[in-house]
Coordinates of C-alpha atoms in Angstrom, one line a residue:
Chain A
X1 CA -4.0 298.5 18.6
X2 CA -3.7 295.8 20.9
X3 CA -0.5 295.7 22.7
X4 CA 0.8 292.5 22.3
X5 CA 2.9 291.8 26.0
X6 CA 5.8 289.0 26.3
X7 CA 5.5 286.6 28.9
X8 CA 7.9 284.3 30.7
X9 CA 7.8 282.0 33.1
X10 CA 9.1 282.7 36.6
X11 CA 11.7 279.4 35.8
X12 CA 12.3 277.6 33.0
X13 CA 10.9 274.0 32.3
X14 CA 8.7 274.0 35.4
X15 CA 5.6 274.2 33.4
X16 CA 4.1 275.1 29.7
X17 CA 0.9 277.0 28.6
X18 CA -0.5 278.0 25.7
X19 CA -4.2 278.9 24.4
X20 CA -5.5 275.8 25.1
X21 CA -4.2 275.8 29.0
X22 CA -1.3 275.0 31.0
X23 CA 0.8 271.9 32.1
X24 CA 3.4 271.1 34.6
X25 CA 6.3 269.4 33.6
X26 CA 7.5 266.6 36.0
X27 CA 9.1 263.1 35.0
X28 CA 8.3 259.5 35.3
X29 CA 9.7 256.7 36.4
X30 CA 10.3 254.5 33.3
X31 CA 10.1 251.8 35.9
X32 CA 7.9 251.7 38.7
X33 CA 5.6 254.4 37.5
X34 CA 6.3 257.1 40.1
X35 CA 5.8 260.6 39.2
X36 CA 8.0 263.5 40.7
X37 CA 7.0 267.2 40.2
X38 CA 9.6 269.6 38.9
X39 CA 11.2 267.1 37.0
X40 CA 13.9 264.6 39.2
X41 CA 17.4 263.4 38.7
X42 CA 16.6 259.6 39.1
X43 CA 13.2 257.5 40.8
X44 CA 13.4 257.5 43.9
X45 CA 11.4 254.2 45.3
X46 CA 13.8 252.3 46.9
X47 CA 12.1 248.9 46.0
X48 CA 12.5 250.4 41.9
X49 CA 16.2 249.6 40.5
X50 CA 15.6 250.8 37.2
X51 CA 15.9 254.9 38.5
X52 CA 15.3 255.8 35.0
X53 CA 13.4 258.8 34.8
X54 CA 11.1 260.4 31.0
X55 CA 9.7 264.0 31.0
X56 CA 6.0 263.8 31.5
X57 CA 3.3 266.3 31.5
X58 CA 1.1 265.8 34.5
X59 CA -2.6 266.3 34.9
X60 CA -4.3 269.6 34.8
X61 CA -7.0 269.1 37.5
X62 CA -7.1 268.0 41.4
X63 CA -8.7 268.5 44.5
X64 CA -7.9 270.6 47.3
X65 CA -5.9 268.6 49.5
X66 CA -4.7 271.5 52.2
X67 CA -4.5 275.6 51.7
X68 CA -3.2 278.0 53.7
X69 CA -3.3 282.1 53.5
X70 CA 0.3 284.1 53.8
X71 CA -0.8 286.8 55.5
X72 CA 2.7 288.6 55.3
X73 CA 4.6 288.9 52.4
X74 CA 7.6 286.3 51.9
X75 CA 11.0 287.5 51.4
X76 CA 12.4 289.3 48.2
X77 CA 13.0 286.3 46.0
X78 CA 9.6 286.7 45.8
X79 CA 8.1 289.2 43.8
X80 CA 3.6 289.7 43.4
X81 CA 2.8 292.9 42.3
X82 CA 0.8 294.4 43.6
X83 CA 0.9 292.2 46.8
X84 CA -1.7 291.1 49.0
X85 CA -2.7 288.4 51.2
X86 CA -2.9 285.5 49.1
X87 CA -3.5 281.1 49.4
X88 CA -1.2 278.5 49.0
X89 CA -2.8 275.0 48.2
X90 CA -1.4 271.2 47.9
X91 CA -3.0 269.8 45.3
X92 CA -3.5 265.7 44.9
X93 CA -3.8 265.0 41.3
X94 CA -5.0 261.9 39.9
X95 CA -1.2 260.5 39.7
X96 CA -0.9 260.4 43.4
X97 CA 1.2 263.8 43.4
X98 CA 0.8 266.5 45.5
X99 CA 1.8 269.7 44.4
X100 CA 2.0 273.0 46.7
X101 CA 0.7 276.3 44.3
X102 CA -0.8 279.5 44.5
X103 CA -4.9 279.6 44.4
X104 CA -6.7 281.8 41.8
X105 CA -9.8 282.7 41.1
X106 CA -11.5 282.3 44.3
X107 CA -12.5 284.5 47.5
X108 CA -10.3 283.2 50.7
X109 CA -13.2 283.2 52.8
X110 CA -14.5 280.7 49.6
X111 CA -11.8 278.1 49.8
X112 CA -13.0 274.4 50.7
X113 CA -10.4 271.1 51.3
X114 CA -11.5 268.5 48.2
X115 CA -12.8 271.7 46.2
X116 CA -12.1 270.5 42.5
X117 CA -9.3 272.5 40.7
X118 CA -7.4 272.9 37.1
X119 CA -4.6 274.4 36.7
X120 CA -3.5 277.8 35.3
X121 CA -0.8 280.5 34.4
X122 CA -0.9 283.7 35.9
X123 CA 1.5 286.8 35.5
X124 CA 3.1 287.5 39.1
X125 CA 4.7 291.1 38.2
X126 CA 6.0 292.6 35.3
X127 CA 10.0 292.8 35.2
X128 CA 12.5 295.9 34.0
X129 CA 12.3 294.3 30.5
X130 CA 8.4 294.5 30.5
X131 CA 7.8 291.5 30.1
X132 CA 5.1 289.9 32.3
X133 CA 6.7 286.5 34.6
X134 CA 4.6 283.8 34.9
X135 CA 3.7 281.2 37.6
X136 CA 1.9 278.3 37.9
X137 CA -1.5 278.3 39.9
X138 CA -4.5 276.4 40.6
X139 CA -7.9 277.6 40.1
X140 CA -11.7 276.3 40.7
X141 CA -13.0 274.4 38.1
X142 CA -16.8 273.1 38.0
X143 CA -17.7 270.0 40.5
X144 CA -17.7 266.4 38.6
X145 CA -14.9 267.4 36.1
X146 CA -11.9 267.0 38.4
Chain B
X1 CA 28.6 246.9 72.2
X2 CA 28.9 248.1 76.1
X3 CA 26.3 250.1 77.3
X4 CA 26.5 254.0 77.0
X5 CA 26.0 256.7 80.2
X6 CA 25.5 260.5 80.8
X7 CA 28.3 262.1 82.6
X8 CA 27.3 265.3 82.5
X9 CA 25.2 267.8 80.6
X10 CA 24.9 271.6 79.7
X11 CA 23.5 274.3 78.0
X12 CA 23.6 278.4 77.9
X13 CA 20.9 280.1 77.8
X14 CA 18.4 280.2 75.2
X15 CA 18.2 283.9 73.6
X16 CA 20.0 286.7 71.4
X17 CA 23.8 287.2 72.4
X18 CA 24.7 289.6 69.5
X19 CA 28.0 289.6 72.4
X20 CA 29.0 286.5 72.0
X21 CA 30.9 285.3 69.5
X22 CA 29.1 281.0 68.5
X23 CA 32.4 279.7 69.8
X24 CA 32.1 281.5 73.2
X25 CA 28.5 279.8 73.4
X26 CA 29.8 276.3 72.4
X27 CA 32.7 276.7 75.4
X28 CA 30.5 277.7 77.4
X29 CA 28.3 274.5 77.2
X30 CA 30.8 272.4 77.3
X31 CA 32.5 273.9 79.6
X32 CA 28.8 273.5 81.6
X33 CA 28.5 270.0 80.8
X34 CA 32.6 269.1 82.1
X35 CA 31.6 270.7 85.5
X36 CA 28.7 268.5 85.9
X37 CA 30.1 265.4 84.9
X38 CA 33.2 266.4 87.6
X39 CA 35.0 266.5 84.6
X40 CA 37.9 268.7 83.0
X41 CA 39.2 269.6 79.2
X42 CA 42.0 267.1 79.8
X43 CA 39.7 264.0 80.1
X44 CA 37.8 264.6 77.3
X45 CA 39.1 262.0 74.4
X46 CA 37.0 263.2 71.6
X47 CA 34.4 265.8 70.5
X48 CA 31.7 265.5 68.2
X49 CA 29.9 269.2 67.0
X50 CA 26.7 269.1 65.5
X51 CA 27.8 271.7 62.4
X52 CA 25.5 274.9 62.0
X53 CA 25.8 276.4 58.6
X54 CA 25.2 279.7 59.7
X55 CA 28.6 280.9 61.5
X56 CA 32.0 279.5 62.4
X57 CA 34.5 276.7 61.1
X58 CA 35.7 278.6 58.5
X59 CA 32.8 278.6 56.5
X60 CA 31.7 274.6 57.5
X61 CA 29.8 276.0 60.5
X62 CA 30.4 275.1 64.4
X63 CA 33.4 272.6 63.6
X64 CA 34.5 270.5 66.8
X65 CA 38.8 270.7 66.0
X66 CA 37.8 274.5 66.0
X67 CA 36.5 274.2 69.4
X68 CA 39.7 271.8 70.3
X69 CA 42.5 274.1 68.6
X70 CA 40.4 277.4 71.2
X71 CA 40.3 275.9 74.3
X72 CA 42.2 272.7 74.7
X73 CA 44.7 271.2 71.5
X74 CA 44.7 267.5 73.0
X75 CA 44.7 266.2 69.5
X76 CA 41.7 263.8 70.6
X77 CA 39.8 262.8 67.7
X78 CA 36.9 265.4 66.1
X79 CA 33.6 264.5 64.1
X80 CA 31.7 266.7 62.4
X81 CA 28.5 265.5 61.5
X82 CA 25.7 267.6 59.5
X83 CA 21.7 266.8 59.4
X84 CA 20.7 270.3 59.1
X85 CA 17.9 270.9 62.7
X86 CA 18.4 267.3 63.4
X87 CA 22.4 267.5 63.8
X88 CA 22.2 267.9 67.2
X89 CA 20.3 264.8 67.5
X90 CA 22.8 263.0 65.2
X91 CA 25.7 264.1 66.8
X92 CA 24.3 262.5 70.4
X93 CA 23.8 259.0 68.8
X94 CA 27.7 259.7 67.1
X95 CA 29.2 260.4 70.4
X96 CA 27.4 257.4 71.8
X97 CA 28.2 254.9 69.5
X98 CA 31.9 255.7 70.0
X99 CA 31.6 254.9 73.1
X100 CA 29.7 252.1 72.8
X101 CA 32.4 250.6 70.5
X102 CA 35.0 251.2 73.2
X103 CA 36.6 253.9 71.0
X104 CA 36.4 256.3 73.9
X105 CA 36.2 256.2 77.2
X106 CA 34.3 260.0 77.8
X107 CA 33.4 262.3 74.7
X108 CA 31.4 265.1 74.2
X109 CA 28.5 265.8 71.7
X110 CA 28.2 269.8 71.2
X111 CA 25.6 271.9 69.6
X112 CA 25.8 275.4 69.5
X113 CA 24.1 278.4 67.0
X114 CA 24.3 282.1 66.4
X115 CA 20.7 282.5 63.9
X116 CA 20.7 285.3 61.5
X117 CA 17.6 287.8 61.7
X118 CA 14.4 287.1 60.4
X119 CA 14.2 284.7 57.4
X120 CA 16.6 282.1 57.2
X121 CA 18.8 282.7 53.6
X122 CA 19.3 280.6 51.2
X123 CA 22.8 279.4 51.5
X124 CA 25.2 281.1 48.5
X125 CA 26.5 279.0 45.5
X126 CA 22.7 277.5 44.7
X127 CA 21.5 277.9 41.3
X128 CA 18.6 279.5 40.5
X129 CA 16.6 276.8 38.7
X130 CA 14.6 274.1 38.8
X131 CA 17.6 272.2 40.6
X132 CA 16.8 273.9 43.5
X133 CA 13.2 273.3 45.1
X134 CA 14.4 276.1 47.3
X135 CA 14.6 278.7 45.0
X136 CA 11.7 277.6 43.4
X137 CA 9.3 277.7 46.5
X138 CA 9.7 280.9 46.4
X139 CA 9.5 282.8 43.2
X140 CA 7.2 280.5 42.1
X141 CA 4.6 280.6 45.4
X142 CA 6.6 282.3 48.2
X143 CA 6.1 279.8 50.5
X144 CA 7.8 280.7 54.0
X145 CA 8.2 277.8 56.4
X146 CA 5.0 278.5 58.1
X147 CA 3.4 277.8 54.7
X148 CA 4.5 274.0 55.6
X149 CA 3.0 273.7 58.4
X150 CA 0.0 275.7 58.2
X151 CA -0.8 273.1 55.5
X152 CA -0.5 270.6 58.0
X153 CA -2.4 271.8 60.4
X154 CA -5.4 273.0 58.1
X155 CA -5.9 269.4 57.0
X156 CA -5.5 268.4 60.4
X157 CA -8.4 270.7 60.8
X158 CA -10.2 269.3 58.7
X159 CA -9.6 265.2 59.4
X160 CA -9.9 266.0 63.3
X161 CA -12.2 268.6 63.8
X162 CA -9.1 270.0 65.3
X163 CA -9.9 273.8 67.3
X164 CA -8.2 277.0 66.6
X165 CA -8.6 276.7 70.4
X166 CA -7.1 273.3 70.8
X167 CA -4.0 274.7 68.9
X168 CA -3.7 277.5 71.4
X169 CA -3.7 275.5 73.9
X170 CA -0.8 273.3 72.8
X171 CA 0.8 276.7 72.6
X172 CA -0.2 278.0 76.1
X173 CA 1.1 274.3 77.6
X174 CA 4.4 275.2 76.0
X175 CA 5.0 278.8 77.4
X176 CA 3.4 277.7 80.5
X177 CA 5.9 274.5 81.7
X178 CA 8.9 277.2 80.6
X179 CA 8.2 279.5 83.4
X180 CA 10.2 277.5 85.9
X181 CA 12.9 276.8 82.9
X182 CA 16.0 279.3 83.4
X183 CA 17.7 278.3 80.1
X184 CA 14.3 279.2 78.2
X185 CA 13.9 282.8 76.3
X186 CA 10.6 283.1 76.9
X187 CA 9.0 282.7 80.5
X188 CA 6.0 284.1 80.8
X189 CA 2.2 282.9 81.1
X190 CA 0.4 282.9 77.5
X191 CA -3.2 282.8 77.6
X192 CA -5.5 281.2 74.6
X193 CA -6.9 284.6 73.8
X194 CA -3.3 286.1 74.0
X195 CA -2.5 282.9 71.2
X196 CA -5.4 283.9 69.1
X197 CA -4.9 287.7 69.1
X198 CA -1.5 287.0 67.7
X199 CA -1.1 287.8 64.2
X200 CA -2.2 285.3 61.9
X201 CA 1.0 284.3 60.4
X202 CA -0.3 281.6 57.9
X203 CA -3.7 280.5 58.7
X204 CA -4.5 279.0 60.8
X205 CA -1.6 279.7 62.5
X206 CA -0.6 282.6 64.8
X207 CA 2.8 284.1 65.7
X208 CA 2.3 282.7 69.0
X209 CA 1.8 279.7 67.8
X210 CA 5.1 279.4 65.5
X211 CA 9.0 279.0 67.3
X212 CA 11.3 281.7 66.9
X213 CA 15.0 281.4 66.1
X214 CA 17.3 282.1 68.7
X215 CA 20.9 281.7 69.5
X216 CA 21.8 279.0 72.2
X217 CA 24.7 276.1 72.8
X218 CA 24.2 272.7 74.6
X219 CA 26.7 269.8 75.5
X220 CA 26.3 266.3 76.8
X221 CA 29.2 264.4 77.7
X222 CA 29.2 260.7 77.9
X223 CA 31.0 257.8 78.9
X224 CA 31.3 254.2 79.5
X225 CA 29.7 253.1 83.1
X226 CA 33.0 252.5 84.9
X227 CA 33.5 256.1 84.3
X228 CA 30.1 257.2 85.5
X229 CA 30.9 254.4 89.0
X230 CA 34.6 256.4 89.0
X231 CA 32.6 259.6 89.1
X232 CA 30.1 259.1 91.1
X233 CA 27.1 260.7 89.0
X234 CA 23.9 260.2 88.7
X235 CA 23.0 257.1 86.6
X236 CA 21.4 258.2 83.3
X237 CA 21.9 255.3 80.8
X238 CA 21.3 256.2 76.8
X239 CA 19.1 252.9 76.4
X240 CA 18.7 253.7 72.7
X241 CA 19.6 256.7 70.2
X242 CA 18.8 256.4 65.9
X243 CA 19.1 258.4 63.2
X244 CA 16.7 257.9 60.5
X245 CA 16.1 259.7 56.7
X246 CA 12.7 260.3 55.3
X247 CA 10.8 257.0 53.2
X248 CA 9.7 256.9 49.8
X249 CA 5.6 257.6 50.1
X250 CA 5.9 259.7 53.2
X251 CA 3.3 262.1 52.7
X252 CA 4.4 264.9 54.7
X253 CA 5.1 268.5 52.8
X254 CA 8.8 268.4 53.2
X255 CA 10.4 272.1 53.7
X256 CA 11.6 273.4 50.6
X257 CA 10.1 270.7 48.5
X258 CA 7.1 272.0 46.3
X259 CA 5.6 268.3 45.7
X260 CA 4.9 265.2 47.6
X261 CA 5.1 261.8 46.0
X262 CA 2.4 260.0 48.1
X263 CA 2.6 256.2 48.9
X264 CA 0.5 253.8 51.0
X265 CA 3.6 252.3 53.1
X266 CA 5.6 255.0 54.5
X267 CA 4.8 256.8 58.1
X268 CA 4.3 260.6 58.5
X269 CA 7.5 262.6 58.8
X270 CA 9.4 259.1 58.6
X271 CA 12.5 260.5 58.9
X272 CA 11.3 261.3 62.8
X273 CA 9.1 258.2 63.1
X274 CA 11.7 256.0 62.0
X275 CA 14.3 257.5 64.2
X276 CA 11.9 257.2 67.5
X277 CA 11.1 253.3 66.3
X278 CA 14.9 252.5 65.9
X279 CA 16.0 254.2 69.1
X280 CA 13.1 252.5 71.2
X281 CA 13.7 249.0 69.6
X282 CA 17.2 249.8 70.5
X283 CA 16.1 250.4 74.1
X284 CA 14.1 247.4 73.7
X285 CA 11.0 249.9 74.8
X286 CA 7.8 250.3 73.2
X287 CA 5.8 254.2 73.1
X288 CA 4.2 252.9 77.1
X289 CA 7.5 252.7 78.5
X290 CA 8.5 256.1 77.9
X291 CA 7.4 258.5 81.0
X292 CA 7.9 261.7 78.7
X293 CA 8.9 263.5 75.9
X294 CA 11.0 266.2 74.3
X295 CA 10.0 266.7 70.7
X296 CA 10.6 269.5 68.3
X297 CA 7.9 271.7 68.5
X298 CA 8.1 274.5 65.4
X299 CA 4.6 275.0 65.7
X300 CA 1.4 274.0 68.2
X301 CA 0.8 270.9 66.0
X302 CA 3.8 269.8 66.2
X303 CA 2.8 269.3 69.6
X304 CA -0.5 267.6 68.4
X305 CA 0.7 265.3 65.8
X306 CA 4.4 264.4 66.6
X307 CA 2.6 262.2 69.4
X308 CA 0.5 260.6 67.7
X309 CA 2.8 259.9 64.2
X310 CA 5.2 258.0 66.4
X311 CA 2.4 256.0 67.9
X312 CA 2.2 257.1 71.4
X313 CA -1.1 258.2 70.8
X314 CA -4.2 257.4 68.2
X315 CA -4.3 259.6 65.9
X316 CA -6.7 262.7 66.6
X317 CA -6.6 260.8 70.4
X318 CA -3.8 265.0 71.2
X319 CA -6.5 266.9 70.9
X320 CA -8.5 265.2 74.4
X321 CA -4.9 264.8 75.6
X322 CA -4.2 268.9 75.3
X323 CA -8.0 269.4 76.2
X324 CA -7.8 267.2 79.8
X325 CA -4.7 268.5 80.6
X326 CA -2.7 265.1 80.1
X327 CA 0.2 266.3 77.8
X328 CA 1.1 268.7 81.0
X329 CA 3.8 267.5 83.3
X330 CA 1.3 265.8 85.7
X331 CA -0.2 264.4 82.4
X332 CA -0.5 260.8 81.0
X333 CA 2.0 261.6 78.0
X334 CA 3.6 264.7 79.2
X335 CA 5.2 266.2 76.2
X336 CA 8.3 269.1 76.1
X337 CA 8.6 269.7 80.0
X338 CA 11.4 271.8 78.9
X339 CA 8.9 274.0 77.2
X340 CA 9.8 272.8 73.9
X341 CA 10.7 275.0 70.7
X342 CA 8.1 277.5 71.0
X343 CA 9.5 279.1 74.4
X344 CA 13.4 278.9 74.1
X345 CA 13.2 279.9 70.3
X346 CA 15.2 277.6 67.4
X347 CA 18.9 277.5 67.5
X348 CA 18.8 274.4 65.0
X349 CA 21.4 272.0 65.5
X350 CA 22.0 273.6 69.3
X351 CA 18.0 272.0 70.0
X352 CA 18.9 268.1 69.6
X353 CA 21.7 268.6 72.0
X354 CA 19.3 270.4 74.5
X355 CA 16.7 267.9 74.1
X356 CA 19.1 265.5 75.4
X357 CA 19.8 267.6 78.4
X358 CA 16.7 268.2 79.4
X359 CA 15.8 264.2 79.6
X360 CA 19.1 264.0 81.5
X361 CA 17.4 266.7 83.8
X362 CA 14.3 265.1 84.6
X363 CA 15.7 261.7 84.9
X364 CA 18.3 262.9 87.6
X365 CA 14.8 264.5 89.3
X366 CA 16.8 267.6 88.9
X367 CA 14.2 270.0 86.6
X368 CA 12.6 272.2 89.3
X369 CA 9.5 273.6 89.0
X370 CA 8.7 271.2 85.8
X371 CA 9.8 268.5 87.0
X372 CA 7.8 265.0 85.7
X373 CA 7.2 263.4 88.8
X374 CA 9.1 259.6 88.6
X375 CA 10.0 260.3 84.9
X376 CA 12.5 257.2 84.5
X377 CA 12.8 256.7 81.1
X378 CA 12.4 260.0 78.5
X379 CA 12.8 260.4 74.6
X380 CA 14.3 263.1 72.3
X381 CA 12.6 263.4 68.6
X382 CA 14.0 266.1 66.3
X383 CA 14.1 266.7 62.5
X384 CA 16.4 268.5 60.3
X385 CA 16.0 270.2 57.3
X386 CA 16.6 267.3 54.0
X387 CA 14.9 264.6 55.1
X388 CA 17.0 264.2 58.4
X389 CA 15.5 262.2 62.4
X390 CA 17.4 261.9 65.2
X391 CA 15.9 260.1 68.6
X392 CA 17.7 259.3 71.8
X393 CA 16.0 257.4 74.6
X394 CA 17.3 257.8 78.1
X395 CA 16.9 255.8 81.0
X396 CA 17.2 256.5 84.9

């Protein structure tokens, strides 16, 4: 029998997965065109007067703007279990965004700045319900698709 | 407008004073700053406190009438202004532009913090959701402050060629001009291999390399120049003070954001940038007028790339600056002669204040044993958590 586990994410309408991968949610400036990652009260281009903001899905794949490694573990609000030493990138994608998330699926030693990347959902620790929570993260993806 | 002058300036020591209630720390600064101005409680017409969020004012943080209603209830006017780090800063350019207005004749700008221990809290009452980019850096990633930087300073890495060993070195400066400092926490030679054996904190950066948070107070008092003739003190005039809020496009990673919104247009850390260009327009000053610099150093490249964001030098141009030796006091662009965040520690909205003092220090030729020799004009650059810049240019 194959247990079948619940997943959640680690917070609500941040980002959505399914079979066929994962996507973070963010809006768009029905104006300008300005994208804004989680999902923003208004635009916020002071040259733009029309403010209003639509829910937009944002692209799955960048490139390695920056990284990092947290070599100690953060405070209680988060929870990775079992911990270790983990990376932190910032992402471009091809709207202009640059989004901060955990790396996946890759060595540290292995990590290069402009290494192409897709996006991906991960479970961060199982909670007191058993259910597995969920983050966003970014993994390597094969040169020339990004 | 009439122009604005230093009276008098002061600060407490830089450290842990588990003792000392904030408000003791805050009189004590001010108290600092009245004696060197010649100065006492009764001349003071108004107060402005740079608030802290983490003690006092009945839950509002360091609040100036608090201050008034403990030590002297002159029912001169208060301000309290916020900014989060840069509040310090804010409050400077507050006190001076009431002066400047001819609203008062002497006031006081006050900073003074008590920081809890290790990582900062989030404050109560937010909501866990995606409201909240500070909840959500970190159950979603974890990302500690260092995280922000350490991004920085990677890419740095990688656009500059910048060293591990260049970053130690920013960090060695630092410890090295506090030796002579008395107000500073820590005072003792750091060498680069002492910097690199440091824990790795987030890579590439090592503890040694980060600030530390520490509780301090500092108080500048200023007034209009026929007060500083009447008083006889040294002639520091503010030539030029801004505050500033990030731009739309600014590509910096801003603390607890979890995304950047990238643009062509707007400077790195703008709110800083734009603060330093308004305060030395002000002045009517470009970057090669100013003899040195106080800027707020949470990590070594800080100390690298403040310089060169707010155009006193070309970019990647720190890294021969910090390897020649010219960002030291005898340097071309001598930069935090104080010793900067990284040896007295962060007490937040305390470090604009100090900043201030310190120019106020070197200008009066009165910063022994790190003194900048003929420093005649000197510039404050901090930044607050939100978005917030504060500058003040000072001129002998």
């Amino acid at each position: 029998m194959v247990e079948t586990l619940e997943q959640v994410p680690v917070a609500e309408d941040l980002f959505r997965w399914s079979g066929d991968g994962a996507d973070l949610v963010g809006t768009r400036c029905r104006g300008c065109g300005a994208h804004y990652f989680p999902k923003s009260l208004s635009c916020r281009n002071p040259q733009c007067e029309h403010k209003a903001v639509e829910e937009v899905l944002m692209g799955r794949r960048g490139r390695l703007h920056s990284y990092t490694v947290q070599s100690y573990r953060p405070p209680a609000l988060f929870r990775m279990e079992p911990w270790a030493p983990y990376a932190i990138g910032l992402v471009e994608l091809p709207n202009g965004l640059r989004v901060m998330g955990m790396l996946t699926g890759c060595a540290l030693f292995d990590i290069r700045i402009d290494m192409p990347l897709e996006l991906t959902v991960e479970p961060l620790y199982r909670d007191e319900s058993g259910r597995d929570v969920m983050t966003y993260k970014f993994q390597p993806t094969a040169e020339g698709t990004a | 407008m009439r122009p604005v002058y230093v009276l008098g300036v002061g600060a407490h020591p830089w450290g842990k004073f588990p003792q000392k209630p904030q408000l003791q720390l805050a009189i004590e600064a001010l108290s600092a700053a009245l004696t060197d101005a010649r100065l006492g409680w009764r001349d003071l017409q108004g107060l402005v406190a740079a608030s802290s969020r983490f003690e006092g004012g009945m839950g509002w943080g360091l609040h100036a009438n608090e201050v008034l209603q403990a030590v002297a209830e002159s029912g001169v006017p208060a301000v309290n202004v916020g900014g989060g780090c840069a509040a310090g800063g804010i409050a400077v350019h507050t006190a001076a532009a009431m002066v400047a207005s001819g609203e008062c004749e002497v006031i006081a700008a006050l900073g003074a913090e008590r920081m809890p221990k290790g990582f900062i809290p989030r404050p109560p009452g937010c909501p866990d959701d995606i409201t909240d980019t500070d909840y959500l850096r970190w159950v979603t990633m974890g990302a500690t402050n260092p995280v922000y930087w350490a991004l920085e300073a990677r890419r740095r890495m990688h656009e500059f060629g910048t060293t591990a060993e260049t970053f130690a070195k920013a960090s060695v400066l630092m410890h090295h001009n506090a030796i002579a400092n008395p107000r500073a926490r820590y005072r003792a030679e750091c060498s680069v291999e002492d910097v690199l054996h440091s824990p790795t904190v987030s890579d590439p950066l090592h503890l040694l390399e980060i600030c530390a948070v520490s509780d301090g107070a500092a108080a500048v008092i200023l007034g209009s120049e026929e007060q500083a003739r009447r008083l006889g003190v040294p002639k520091v005039a503010v030539a030029g003070s801004a505050v500033a809020t990030g731009q739309f496009g600014d590509p910096a990673v801003r603390i607890p954001t979890v995304s950047t919104t990238v643009g062509a247009s707007a400077p790195h850390t703008s709110e800083v940038a734009g603060a330093v260009r308004h305060a030395l327009d002000r002045a009517g000053m470009g970057p090669g007028d100013i003899d040195f610099v106080e800027l707020a150093d949470n990590t070594a490249w800080h100390v690298l790339a403040w310089p060169e964001f707010f155009g006193f030098l070309e970019p990647g141009q720190s890294d021969w600056m910090i390897e020649h030796g010219q960002m030291g006091i005898d340097g071309k662009l001598p930069v935090n002669p104080s010793g900067g965040f990284l040896s007295f520690g962060e007490a937040t909205t305390a470090q604009g204040v100090l900043q201030v003092c310190e120019l106020a220090w070197q200008l009066r030729q009165q910063a022994h044993g790190r003194q900048v020799p003929g420093a005649k004009v000197g510039l404050s650059a901090v930044l607050g958590l939100g978005a917030n810049g504060a500058s003040v240019v000072l001129k002998a």
